Coordinates of C-alpha atoms in Angstrom, one line a residue:
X162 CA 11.7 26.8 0.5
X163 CA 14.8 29.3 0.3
X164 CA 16.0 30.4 -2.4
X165 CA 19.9 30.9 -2.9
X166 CA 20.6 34.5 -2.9
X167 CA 17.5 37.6 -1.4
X168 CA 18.5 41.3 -2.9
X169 CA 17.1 43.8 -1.3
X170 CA 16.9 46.4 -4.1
X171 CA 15.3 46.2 -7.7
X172 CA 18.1 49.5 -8.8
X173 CA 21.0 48.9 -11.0
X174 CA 23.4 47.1 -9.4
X175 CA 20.8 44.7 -7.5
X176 CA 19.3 43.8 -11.1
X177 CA 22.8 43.2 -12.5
X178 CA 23.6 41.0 -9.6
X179 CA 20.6 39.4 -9.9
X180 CA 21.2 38.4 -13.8
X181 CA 24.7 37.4 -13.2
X182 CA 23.3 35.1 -10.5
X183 CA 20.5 33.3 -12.6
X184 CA 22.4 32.6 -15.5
X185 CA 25.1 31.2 -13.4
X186 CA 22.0 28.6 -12.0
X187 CA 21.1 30.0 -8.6
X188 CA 17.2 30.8 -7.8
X189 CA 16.7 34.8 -6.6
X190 CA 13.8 36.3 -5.2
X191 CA 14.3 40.6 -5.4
X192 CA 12.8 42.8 -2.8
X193 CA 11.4 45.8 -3.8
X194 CA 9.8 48.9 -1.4
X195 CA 8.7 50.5 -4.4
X196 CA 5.9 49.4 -7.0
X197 CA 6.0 50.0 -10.7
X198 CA 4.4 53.2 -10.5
X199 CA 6.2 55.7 -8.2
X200 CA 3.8 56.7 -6.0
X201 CA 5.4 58.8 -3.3
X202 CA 4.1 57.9 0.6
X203 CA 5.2 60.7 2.8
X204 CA 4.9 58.2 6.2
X205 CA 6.9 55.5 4.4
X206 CA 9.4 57.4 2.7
X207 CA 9.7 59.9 6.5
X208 CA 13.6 60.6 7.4
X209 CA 14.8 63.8 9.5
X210 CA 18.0 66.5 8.1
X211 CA 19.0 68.1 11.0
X212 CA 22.7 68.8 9.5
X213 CA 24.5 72.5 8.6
X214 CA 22.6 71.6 4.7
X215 CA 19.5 70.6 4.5
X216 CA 18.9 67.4 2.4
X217 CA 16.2 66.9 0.1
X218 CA 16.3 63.0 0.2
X219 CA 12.9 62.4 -1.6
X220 CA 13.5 64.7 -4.3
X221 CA 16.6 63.0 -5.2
X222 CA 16.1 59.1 -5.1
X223 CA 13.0 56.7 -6.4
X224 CA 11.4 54.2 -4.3
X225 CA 10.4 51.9 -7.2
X226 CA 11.0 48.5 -9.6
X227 CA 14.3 50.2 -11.2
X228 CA 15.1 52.7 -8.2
X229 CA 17.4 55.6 -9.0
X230 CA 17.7 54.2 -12.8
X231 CA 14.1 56.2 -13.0
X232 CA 16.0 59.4 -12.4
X233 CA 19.5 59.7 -13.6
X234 CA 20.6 61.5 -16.5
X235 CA 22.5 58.1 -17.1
X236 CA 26.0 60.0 -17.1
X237 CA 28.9 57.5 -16.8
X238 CA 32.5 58.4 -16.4
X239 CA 34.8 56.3 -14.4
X240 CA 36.8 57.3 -11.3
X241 CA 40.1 58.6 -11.8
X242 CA 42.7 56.4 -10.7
X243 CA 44.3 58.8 -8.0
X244 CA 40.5 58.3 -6.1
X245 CA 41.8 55.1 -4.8
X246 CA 45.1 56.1 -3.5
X247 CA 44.5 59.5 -1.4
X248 CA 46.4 58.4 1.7
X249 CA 49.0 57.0 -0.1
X250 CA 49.3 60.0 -2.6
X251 CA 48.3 62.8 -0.8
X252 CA 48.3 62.1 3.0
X253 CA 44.4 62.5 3.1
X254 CA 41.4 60.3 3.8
X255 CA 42.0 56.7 3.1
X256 CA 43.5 54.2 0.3
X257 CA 40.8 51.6 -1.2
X258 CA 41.4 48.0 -0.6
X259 CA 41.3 47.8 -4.4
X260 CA 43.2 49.6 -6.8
X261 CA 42.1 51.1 -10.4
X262 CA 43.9 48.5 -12.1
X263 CA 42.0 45.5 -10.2
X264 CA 38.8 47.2 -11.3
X265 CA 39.5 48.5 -14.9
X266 CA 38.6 45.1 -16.4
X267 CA 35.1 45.5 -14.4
X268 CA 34.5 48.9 -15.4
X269 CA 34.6 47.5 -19.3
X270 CA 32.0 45.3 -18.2
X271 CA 30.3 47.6 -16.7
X272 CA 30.3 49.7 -20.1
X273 CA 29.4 46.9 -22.0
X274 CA 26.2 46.1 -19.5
X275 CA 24.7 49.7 -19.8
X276 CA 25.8 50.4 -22.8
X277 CA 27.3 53.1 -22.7
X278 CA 28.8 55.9 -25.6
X279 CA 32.2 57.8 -25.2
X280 CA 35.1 58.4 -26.7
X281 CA 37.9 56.5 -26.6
X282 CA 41.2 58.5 -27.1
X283 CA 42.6 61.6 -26.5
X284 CA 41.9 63.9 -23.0
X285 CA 43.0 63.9 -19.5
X286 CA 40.0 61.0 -18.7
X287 CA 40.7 57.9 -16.9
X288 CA 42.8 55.0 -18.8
X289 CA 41.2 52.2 -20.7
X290 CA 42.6 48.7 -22.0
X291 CA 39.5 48.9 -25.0
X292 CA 37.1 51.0 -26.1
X293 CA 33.7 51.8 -25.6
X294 CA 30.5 49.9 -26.6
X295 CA 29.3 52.6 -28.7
X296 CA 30.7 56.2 -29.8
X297 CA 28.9 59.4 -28.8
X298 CA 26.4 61.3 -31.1
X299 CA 26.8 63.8 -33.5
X300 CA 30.7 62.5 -34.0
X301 CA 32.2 64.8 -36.3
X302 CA 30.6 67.8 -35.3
X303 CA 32.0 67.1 -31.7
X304 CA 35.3 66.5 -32.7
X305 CA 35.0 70.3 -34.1
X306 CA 33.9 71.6 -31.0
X307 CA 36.4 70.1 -29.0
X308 CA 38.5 71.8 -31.2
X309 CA 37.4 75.4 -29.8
X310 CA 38.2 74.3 -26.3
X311 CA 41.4 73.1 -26.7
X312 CA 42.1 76.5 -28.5
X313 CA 40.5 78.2 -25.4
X314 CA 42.9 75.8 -23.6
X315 CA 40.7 73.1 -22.4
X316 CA 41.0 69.7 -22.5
X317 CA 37.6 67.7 -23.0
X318 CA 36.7 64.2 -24.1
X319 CA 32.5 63.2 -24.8
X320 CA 30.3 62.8 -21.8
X321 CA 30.7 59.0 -21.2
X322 CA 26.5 58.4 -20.9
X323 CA 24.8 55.1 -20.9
X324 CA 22.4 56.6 -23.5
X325 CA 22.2 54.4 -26.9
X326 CA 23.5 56.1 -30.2
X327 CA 22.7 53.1 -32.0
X328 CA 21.1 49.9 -32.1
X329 CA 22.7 48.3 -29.3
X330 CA 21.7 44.4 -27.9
X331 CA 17.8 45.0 -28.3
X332 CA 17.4 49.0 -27.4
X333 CA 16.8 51.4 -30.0
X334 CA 19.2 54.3 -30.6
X335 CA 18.5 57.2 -28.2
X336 CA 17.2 54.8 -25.2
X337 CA 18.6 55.7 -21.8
X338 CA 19.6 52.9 -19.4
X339 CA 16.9 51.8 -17.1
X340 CA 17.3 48.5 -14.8
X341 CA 13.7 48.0 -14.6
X342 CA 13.3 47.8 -18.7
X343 CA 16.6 45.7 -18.8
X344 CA 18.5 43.5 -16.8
X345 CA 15.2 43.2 -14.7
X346 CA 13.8 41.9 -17.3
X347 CA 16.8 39.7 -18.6
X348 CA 16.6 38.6 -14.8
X349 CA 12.7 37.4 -15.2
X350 CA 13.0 35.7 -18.4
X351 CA 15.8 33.1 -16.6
X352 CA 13.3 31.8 -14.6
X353 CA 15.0 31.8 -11.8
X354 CA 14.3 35.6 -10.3
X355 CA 11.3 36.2 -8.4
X356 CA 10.1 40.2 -7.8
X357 CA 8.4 40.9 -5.1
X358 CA 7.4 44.7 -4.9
X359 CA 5.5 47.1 -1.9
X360 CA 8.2 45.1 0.3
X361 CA 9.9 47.5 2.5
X362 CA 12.3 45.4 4.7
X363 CA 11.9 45.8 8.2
X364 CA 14.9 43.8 9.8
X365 CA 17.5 41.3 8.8
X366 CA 17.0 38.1 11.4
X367 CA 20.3 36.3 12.0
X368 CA 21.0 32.9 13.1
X369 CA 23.4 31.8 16.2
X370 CA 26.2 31.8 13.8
X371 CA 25.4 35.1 13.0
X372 CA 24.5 34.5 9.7
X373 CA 21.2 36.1 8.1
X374 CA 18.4 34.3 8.1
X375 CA 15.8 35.9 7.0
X376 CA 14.6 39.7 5.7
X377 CA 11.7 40.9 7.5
X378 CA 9.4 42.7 5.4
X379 CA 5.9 44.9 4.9
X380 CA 3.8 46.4 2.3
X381 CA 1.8 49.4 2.3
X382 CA -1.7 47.5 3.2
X383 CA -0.3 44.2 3.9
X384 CA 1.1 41.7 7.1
X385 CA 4.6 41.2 7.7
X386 CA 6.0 38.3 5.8
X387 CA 9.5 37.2 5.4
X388 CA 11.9 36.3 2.8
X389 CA 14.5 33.0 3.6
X390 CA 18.0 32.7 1.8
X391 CA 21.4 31.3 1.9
X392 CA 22.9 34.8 0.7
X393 CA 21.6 38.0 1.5
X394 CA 22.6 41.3 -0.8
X395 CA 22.0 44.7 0.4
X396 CA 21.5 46.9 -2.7
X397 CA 19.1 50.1 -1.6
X398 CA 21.0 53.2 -2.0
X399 CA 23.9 54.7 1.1
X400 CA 21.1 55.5 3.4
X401 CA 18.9 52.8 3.1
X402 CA 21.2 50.2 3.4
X403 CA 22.4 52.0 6.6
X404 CA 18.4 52.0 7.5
X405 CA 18.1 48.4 7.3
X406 CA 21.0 47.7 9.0
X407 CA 20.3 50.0 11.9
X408 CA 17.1 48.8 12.6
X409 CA 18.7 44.8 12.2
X410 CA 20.0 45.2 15.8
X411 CA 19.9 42.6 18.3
X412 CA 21.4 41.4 21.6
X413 CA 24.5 40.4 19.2
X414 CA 24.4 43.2 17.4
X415 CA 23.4 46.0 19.8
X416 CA 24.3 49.1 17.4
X417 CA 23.1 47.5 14.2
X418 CA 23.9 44.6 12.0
X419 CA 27.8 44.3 10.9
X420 CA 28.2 47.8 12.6
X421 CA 30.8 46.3 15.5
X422 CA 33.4 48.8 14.2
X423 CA 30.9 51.5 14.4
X424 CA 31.1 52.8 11.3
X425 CA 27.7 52.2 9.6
X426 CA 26.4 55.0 8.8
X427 CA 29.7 57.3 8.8
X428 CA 31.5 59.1 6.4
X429 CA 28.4 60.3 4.2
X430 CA 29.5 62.0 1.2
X431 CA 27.5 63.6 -2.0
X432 CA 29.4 65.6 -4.9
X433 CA 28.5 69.5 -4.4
X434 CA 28.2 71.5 -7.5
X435 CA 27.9 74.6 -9.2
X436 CA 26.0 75.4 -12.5
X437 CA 26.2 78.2 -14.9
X438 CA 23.8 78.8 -18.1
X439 CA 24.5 80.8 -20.1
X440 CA 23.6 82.8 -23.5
X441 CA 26.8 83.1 -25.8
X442 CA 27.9 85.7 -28.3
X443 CA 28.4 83.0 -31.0
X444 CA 27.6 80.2 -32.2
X445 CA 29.7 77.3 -30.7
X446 CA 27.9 74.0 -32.6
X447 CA 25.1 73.3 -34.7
X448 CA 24.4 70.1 -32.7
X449 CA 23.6 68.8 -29.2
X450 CA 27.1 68.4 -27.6
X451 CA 27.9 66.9 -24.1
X452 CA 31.6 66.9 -23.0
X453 CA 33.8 66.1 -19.7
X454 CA 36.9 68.1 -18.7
X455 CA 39.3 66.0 -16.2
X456 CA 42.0 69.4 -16.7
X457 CA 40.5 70.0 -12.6
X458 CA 40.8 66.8 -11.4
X459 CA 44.0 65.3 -10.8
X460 CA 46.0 68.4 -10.6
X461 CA 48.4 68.2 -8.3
X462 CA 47.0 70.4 -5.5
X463 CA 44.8 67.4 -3.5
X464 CA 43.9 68.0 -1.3
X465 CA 44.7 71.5 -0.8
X466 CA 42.1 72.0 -3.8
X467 CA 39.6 68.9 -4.0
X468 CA 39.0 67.2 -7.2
X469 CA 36.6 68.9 -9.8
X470 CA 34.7 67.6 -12.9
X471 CA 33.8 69.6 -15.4
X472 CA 30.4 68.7 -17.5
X473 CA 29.6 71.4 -20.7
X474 CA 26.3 71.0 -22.8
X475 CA 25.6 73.2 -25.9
X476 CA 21.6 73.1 -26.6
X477 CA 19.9 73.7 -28.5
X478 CA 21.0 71.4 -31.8
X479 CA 19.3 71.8 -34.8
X480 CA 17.6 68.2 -34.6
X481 CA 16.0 69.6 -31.6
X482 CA 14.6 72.6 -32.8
X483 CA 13.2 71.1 -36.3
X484 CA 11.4 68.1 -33.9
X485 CA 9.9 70.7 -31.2
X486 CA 9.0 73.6 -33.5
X487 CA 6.8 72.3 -36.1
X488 CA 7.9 74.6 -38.2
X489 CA 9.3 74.7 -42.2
X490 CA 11.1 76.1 -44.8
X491 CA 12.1 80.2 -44.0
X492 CA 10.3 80.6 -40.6
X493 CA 12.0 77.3 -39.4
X494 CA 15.7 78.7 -41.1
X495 CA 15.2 81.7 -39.1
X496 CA 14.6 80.1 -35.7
X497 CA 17.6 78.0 -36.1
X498 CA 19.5 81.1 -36.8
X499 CA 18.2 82.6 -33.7
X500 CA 18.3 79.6 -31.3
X501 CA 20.7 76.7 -32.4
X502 CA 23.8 76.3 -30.3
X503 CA 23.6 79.9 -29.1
X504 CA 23.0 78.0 -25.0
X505 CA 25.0 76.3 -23.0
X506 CA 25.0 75.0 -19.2
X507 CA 28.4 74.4 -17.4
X508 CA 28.6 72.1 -14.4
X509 CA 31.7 71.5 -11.7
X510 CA 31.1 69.1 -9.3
X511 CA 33.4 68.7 -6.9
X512 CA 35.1 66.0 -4.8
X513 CA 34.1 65.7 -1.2
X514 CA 36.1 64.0 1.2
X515 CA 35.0 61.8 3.9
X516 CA 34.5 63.5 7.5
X517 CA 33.2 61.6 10.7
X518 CA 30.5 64.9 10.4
X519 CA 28.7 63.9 7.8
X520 CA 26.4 60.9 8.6
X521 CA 23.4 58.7 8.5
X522 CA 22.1 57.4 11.5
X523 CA 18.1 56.9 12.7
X524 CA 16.0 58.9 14.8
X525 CA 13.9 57.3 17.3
X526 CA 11.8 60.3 18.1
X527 CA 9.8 60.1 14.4
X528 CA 8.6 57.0 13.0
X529 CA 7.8 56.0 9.4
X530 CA 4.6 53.9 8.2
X531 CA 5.4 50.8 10.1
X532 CA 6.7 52.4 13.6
X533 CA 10.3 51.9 12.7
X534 CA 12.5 54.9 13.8
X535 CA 13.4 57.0 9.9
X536 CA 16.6 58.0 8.7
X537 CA 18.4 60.8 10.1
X538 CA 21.3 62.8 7.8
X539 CA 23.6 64.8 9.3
X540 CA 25.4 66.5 6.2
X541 CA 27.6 69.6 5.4
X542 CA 28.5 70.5 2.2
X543 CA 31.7 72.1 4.0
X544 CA 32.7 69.3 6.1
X545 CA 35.5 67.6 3.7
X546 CA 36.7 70.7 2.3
X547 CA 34.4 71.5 -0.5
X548 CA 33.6 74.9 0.5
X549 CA 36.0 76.7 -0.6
X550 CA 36.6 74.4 -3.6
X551 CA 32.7 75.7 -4.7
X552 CA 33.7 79.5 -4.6
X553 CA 37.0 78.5 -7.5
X554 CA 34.7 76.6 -9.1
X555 CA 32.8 79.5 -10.1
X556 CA 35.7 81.5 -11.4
X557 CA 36.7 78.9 -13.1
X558 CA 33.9 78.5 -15.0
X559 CA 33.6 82.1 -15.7
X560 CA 37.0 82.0 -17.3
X561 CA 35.6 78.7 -19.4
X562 CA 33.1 81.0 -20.9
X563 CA 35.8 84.3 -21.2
X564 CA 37.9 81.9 -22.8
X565 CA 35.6 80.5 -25.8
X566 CA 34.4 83.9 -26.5
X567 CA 32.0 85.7 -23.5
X568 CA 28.3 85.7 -22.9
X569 CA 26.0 86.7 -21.0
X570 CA 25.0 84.9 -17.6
X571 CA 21.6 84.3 -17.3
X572 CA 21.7 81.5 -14.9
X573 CA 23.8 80.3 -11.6
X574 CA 23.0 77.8 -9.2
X575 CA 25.7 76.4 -5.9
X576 CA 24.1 73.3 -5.5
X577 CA 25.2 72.6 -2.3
X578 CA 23.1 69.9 -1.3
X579 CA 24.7 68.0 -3.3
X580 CA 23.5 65.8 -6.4
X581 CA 22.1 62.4 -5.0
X582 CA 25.2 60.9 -5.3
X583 CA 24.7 59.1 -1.9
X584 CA 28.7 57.4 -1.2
X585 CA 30.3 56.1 2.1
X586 CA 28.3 54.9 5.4
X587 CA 29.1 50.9 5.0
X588 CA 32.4 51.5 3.4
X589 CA 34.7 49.3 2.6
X590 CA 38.2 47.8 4.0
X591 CA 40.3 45.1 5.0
X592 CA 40.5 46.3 8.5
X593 CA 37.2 44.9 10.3
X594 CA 38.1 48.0 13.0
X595 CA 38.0 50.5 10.8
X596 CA 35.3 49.6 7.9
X597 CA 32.0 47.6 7.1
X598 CA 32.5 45.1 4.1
X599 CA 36.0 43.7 3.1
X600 CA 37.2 44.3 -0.7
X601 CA 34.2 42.3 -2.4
X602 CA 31.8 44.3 -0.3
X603 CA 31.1 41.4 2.2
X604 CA 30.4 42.1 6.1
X605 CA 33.4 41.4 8.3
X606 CA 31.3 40.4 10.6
X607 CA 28.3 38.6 9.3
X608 CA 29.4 36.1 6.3
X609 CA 26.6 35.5 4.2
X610 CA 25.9 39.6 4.1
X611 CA 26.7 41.7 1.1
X612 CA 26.5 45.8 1.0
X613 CA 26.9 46.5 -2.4
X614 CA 26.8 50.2 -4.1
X615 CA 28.3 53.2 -3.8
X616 CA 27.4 52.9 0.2
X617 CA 30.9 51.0 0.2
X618 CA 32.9 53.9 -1.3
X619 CA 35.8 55.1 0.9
X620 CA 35.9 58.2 -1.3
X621 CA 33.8 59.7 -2.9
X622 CA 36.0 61.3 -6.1
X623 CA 34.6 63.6 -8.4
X624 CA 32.9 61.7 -10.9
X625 CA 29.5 60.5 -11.3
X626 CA 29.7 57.1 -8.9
X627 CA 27.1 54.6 -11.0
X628 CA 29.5 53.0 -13.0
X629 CA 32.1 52.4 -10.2
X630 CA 29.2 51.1 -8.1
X631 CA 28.3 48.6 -11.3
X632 CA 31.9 47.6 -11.5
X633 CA 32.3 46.8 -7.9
X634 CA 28.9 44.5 -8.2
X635 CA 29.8 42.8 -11.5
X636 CA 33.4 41.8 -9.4
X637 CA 31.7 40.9 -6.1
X638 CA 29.2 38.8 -7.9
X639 CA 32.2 37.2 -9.6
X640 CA 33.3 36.1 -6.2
X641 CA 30.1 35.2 -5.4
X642 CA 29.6 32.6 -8.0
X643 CA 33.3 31.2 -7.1
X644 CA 32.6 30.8 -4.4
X645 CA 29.4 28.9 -5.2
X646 CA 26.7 31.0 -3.1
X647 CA 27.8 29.0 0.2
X648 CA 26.8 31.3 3.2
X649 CA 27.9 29.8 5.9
X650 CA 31.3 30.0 8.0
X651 CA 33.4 27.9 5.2
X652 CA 33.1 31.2 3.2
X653 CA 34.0 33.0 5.8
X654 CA 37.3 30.8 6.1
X655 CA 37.8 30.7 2.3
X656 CA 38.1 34.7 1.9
X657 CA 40.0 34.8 4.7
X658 CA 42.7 33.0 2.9
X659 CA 42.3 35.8 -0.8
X660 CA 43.6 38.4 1.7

């Protein structure tokens, strides 16, 4: 028997979706590739880079029950309003179909559901209407060393992270997110979810009414089987929803499922970075601090100078050093003395915008475990203008340090390959010609299909993009459950009438 919705996707937002389902009544079965072990397979997990920048896909994404949620560092900031208004505000890229303000109630529910620490007031950081679930660690000291930036003239607010600093709806302080250890299991306990892991989907099958009727799918070791539903979510990361839907093609769909505008697959972005550690001349904190800077972001320059976020971490804190030493009384004093908040690592990463260039596509000469043609990724860390946006990054950063008293460099990395922050290729629109999914991340083109994740991002910002991606799910799950789950052409008709 079918069940009512099929997510492709055990990660964050196809767990969230999955919970907000089950406790609304509807029966969900979860398809994973992945196990609960990681166990990389180089023929399953094949894809090509055959771009100006190579990409290391399979060092920077998990194919297993949690997906990515096994390695972020959990950091959470929202996107700054400006992100959905480039066309408008700066004659660049493209507006979103949605506008900060639609989503704002979303991205407190998208706080509250990862739980995530920050601080509420004060900095250049995005608006709220409330505050946030928790506040950050080591409080008071922080406010002090905010203190000595804004004297060096830098604006900073805490590093919004989804990281427990206290007791917080069953995790202990200190517990960083992870969708396999809880909204999969929140999903479980309903009743109504069903996991079913080593399932790497294949194909989406769709009916004459060019519906989805099925997901296709195979296990390392096992026979093809399918999976039968009413609703169908796509939730796999930017290039693997692209994968699936490439190889969904059919006499209907000759270039790939919902891809009659083409643009499946286009418009891949990442955030490229640069990173400084350093060793300063004096002691900054006594405590682990992580802080945000937004003073680089909405400037006033877009896009002749992208968008920038600015991350700053003092280590070591003195917590750290008494719990990884082993050490007491005088020997312990005098490491502290030599070692506490004497590091610190400085990040930019900056905003990429979206270039026909940069995509992700399949290559039929290399085939993965099961025949199927692999991803291909065609990126450039220049295309989208953050090239030269890297090299004042770095002086930047150098003045950062010049400015809260000098140090010595002993550390610099220009990650240009970006940071798996995987955005665009199904994104999103209320033009079927000229996008992939409509405002709640639905196909145009095949009703009872949703791409959900930061794949439907028409930019890609500067900010981390998991929290804008859990925001967009918790709404289009919203709509979903209006709507009642029914996938068939009188949904079609009733979301034609929202627009």
């Amino acid at each position: 028997m079918a069940n009512d919705i099929c997510v492709i996707g055990s990660g964050i937002t196809g767990c969230i979706m999955a919970v907000e389902f089950a406790r609304k009544g509807f029966s969900v079965t979860i398809l994973e590739a992945g196990q609960k072990m990681g166990f990389p397979n180089p023929q399953r997990d094949a894809f090509v880079s055959n771009g100006e920048t190579d990409y290391p896909l399979n060092l920077r994404r998990s194919r297993r029950i949690g997906g990515s949620s096994h390695c972020w560092a959990g950091l959470s900031p929202r996107f700054h309003p400006t992100d959905f208004r480039m066309r408008t505000l700066y004659g660049t890229a493209d507006d979103w179909p949605i506008s900060y303000e639609e989503l704002e109630p979303f991205y407190l529910r998208a706080e509250r559901a990862l739980g995530v620490y920050g601080q509420d007031k004060g900095s250049l950081a995005p608006p709220r209407s409330a505050g946030y679930p928790m506040p950050p660690p080591f409080y008071p000291d922080l406010l002090r060393v905010q203190g000595v930036y804004r004297r060096a003239g830098i604006e900073t607010c805490a590093l919004a992270k989804a990281l427990t600093s206290r007791p917080y709806e069953g995790r202990r302080a200190g517990t960083l997110y992870r969708a396999d250890k809880v909204h999969l299991q929140q999903a479980l306990k309903t009743g109504r979810v069903k996991l079913i892991s080593n399932a790497v989907v294949r194909r989406l099958e769709t009916d004459k009414k060019s519906r989805v009727k099925r997901a296709v799918y195979q296990g390392i070791g096992t026979p093809e089987k399918t999976a039968e539903a009413s609703l169908f979510i796509l939730a796999c990361g930017g290039v693997e929803n692209v994968r699936v839907l490439r190889l969904s093609s059919s006499e209907k769909f000759p270039d790939g499922l919902a891809n009659g505008s083409g643009f499946v697959g286009a418009y891949f972005m990442d955030h490229p970075s640069v990173i400084f550690g350093y060793r300063m001349n004096r002691r900054v904190s006594f405590a682990e601090y992580a802080l945000h800077s937004f003073q680089w972001y909405d400037h006033g320059r877009r896009p002749d100078r992208a968008a920038m976020l600015m991350e700053a971490h003092g280590y070591p804190g003195i917590k750290s050093v008494v719990r990884s030493s082993g050490l007491w009384g005088d020997v312990l004093k005098r490491r502290i003395r030599k070692e506490v908040g004497l590091s610190l690592t400085l990040a930019m990463m900056a905003e990429q915008l979206p270039d026909r260039k940069n995509f992700v596509g399949l290559d039929s000469a290399k085939k993965d475990l099961f025949g199927d043609p692999v991803p291909l990724i065609h990126y450039g860390y220049a295309s989208g203008g953050a090239g030269a946006v890297l090299e004042e990054a770095v002086r930047i950063l150098k003045g950062v340090v010049g400015a809260l008293g000098g140090g010595a460099q002993v550390s610099f990395t220009k990650n240009v390959s970006g940071t798996a922050h995987h955005t665009g290729t199904c994104r999103m629109g209320k033009n079927a010609d000229t996008s992939v999914v409509n405002p709640f991340q639905q196909s145009h083109e095949v009703p009872n299909l949703y791409v959900v994740g930061t794949s439907s991002f028409v930019t890609g910002g500067a900010a981390n993009p998991t929290l804008t991606a859990v925001a967009l799910a918790l709404r289009t799950a919203d709509q979903i459950v209006r709507l009642r789950g029914r996938a068939a052409r009188p949904l079609q008709k009733e979301l034609a009438g929202v627009f």
